[in-house]
Short mmCIF file of C-alpha atoms and ligand atoms in Angstrom, two decimals:
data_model
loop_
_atom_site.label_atom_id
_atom_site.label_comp_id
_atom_site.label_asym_id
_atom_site.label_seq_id
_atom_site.Cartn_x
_atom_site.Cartn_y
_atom_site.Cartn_z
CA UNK A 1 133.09 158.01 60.41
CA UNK A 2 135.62 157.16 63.21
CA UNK A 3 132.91 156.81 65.50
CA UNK A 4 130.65 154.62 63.70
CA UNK A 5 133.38 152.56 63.10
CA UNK A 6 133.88 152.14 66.65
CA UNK A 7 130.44 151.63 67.40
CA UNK A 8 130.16 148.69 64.75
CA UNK A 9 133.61 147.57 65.76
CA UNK A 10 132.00 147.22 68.83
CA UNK A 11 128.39 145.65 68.32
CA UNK A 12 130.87 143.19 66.40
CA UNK A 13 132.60 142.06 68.97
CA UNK A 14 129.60 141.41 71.18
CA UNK A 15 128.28 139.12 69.05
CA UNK A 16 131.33 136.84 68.63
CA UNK A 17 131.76 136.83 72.13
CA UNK A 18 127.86 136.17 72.90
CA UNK A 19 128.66 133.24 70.11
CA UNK A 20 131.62 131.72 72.48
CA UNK A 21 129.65 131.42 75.77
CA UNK A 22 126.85 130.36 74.11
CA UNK A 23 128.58 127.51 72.13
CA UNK A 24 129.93 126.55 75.44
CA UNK A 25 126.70 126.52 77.77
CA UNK A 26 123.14 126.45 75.22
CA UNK A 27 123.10 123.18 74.05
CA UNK A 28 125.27 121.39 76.73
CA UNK A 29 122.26 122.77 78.76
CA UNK A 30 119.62 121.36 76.75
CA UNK A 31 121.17 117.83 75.56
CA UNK A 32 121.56 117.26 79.85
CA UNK A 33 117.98 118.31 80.96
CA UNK A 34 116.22 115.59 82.25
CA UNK A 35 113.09 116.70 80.19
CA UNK A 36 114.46 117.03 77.19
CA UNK A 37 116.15 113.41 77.99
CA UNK A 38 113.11 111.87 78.84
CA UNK A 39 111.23 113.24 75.36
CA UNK A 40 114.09 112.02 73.39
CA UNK A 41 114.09 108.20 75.21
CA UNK A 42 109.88 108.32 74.32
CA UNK A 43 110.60 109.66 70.72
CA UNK A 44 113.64 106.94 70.42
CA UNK A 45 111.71 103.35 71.96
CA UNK A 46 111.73 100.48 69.65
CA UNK A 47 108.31 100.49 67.70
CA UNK A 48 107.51 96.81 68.77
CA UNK A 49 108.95 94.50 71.33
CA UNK A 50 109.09 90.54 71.06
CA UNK A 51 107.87 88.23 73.24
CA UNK A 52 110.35 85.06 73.76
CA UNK A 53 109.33 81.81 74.53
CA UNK A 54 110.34 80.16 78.16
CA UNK A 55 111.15 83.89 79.39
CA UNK A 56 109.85 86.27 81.28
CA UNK A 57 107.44 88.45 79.33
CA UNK A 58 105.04 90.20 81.85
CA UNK A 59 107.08 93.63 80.83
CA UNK A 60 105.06 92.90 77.45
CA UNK A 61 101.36 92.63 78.80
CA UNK A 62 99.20 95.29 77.80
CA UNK A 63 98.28 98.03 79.95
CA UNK A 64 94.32 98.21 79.89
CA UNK A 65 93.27 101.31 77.80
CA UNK A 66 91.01 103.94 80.12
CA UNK A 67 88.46 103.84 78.15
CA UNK A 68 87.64 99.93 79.03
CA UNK A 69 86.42 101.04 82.16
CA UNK A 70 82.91 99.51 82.84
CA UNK A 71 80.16 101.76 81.86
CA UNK A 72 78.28 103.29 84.24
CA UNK A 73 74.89 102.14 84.55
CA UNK A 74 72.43 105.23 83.16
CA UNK A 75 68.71 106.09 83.70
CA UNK A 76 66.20 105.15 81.22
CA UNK A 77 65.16 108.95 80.20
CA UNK A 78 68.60 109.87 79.40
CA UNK A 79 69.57 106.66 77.73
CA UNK A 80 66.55 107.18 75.55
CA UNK A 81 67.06 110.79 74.79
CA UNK A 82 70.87 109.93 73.95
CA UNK A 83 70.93 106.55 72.27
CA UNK A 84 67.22 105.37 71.07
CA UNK A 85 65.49 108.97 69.94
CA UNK A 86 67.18 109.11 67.18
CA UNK A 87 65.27 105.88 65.72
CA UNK A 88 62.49 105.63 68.28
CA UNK A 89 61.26 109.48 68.56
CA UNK A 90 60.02 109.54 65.25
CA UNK A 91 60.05 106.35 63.74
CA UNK A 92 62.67 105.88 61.50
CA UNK A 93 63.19 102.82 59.57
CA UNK A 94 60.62 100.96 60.88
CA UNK A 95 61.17 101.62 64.52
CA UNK A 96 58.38 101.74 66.78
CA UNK A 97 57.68 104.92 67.54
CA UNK A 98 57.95 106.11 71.72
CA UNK A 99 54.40 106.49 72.79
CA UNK A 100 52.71 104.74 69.64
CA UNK A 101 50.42 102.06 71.96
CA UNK A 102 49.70 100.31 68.69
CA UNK A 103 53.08 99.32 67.45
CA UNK A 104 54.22 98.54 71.08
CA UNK A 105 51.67 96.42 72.05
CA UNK A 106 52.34 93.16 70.32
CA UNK A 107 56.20 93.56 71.60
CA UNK A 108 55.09 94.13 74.64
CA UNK A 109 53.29 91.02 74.79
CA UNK A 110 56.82 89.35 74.03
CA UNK A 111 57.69 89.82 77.64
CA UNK A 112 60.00 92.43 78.94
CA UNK A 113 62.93 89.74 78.91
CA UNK A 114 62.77 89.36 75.25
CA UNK A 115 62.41 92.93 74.62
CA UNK A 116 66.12 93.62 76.61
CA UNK A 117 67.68 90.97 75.14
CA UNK A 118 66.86 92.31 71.19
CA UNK A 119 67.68 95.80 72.48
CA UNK A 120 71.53 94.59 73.66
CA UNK A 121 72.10 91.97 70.60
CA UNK A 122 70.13 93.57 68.16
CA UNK A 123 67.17 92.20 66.37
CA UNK A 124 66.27 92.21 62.88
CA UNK A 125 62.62 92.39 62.37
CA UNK A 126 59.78 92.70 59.86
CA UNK A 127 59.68 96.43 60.29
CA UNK A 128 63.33 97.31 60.36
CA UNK A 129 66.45 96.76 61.96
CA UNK A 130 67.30 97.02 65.12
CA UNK A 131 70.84 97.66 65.72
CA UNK A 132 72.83 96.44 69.10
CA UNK A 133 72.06 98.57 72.08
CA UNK A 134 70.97 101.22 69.61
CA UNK A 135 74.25 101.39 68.05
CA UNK A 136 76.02 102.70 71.56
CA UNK A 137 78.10 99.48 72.30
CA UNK A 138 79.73 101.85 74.88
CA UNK A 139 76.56 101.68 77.27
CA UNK A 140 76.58 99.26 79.59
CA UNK A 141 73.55 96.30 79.59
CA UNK A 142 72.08 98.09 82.07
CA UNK A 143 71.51 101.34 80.56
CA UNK A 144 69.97 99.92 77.94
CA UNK A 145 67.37 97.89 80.27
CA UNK A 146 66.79 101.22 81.68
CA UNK A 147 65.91 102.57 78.56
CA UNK A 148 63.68 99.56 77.16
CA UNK A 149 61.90 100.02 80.47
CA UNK A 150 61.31 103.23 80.15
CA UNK A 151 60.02 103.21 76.27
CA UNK A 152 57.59 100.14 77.32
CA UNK A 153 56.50 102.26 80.46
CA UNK A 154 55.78 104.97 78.17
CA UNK A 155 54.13 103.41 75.52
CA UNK A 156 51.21 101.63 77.47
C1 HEC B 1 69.15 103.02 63.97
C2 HEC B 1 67.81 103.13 64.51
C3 HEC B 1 67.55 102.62 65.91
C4 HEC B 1 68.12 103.03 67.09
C5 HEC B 1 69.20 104.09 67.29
C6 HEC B 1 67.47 102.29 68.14
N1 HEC B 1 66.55 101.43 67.62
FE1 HEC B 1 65.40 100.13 68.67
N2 HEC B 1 64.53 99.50 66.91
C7 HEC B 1 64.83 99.97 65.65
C8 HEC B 1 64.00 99.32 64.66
C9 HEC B 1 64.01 99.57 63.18
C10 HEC B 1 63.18 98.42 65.40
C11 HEC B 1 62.10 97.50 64.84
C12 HEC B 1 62.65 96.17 64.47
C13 HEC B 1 61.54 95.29 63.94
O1 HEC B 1 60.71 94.88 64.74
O2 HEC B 1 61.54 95.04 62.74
C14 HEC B 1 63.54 98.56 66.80
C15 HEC B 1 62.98 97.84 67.82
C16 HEC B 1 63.27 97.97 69.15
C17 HEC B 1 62.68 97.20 70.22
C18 HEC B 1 61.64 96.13 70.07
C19 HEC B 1 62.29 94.80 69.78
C20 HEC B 1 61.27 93.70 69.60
O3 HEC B 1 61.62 92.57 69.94
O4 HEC B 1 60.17 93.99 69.14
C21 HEC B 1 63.25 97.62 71.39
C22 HEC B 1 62.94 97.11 72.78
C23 HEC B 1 64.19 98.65 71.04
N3 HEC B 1 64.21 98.84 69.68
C24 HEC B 1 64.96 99.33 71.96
C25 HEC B 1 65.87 100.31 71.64
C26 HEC B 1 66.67 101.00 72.62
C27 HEC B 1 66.63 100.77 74.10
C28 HEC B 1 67.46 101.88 71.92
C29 HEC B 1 68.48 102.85 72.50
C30 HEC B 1 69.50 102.31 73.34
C31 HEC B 1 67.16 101.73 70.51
N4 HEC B 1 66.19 100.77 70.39
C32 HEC B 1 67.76 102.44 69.48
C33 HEC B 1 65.76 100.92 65.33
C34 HEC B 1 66.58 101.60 66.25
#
């Protein structure tokens, strides 16, 4: 019994004493780290900021977002196969089908200029719909050239 009173007498005493230099180092650690500081100061910024009249305000422009980056111009196959099969593979709602010479031959009489500029804005139809750029308002006006170009070519 004397001994195991010792040894919890002990184990005791270690942990008050583990308590003390902890209480004095831990969290005077933590609060000072420059991480932790600079996660509190983001969690902590005002939710808006104001804009004052007559002074200086260029802290307040908006940074452009990544994703406005210009779109990278695409080829017409993969456009196509990405954007326009949906609809144009197998002729859904009233959208000429890829290959179908019959359906494409009176827009193809429209002139290829025509047949981009319904493809980017959009063009509503007798058969269907035609939404802009196929829905894909990320592709650039390019792409979608690319693509027309390549259903018309195929579709001769
Ligand atoms: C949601 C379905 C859908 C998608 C996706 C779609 N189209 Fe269409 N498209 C149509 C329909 C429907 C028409 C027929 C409209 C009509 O003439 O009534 C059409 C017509 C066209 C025409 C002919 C326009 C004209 O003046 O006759 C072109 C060119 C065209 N689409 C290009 C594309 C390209 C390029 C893509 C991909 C970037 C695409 N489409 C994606 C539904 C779609």
């Amino acid at each position: 019994m004397l001994v195991l009173g010792v040894l919890v007498g002990i184990a005791v005493l270690l942990y008050v004493l583990a308590r003390i230099v902890a209480a004095n180092t831990q969290e005077k650690h933590v609060v000072s780290d420059p991480a932790n500081q600079a996660v509190v100061a983001e969690r902590i910024q005002p939710v808006a900021k104001v804009a004052i009249a007559g002074q200086d305000n260029s802290a307040l422009a908006p940074t452009p977002a990544a994703s406005a980056a210009p779109a990278e111009d695409l080829g017409g196959e993969e456009v196509f196969n990405m954007a326009c099969l949906a609809c144009h593979g197998a002729g859904v709602a009233g959208a000429p089908k890829m290959g179908d010479k019959a359906a494409w031959g009176p827009r193809i009489a429209k002139g290829a200029e025509t047949l981009h500029k319904h493809a980017i804005e959009g063009f509503q139809g007798s058969a269907g719909f035609m939404p802009p750029k196929g829905g894909r308002a990320d592709l650039s006006d390019k792409s979608i050239i690319n693509a027309v170009d390549y259903m018309i070519a195929g579709s001769k």
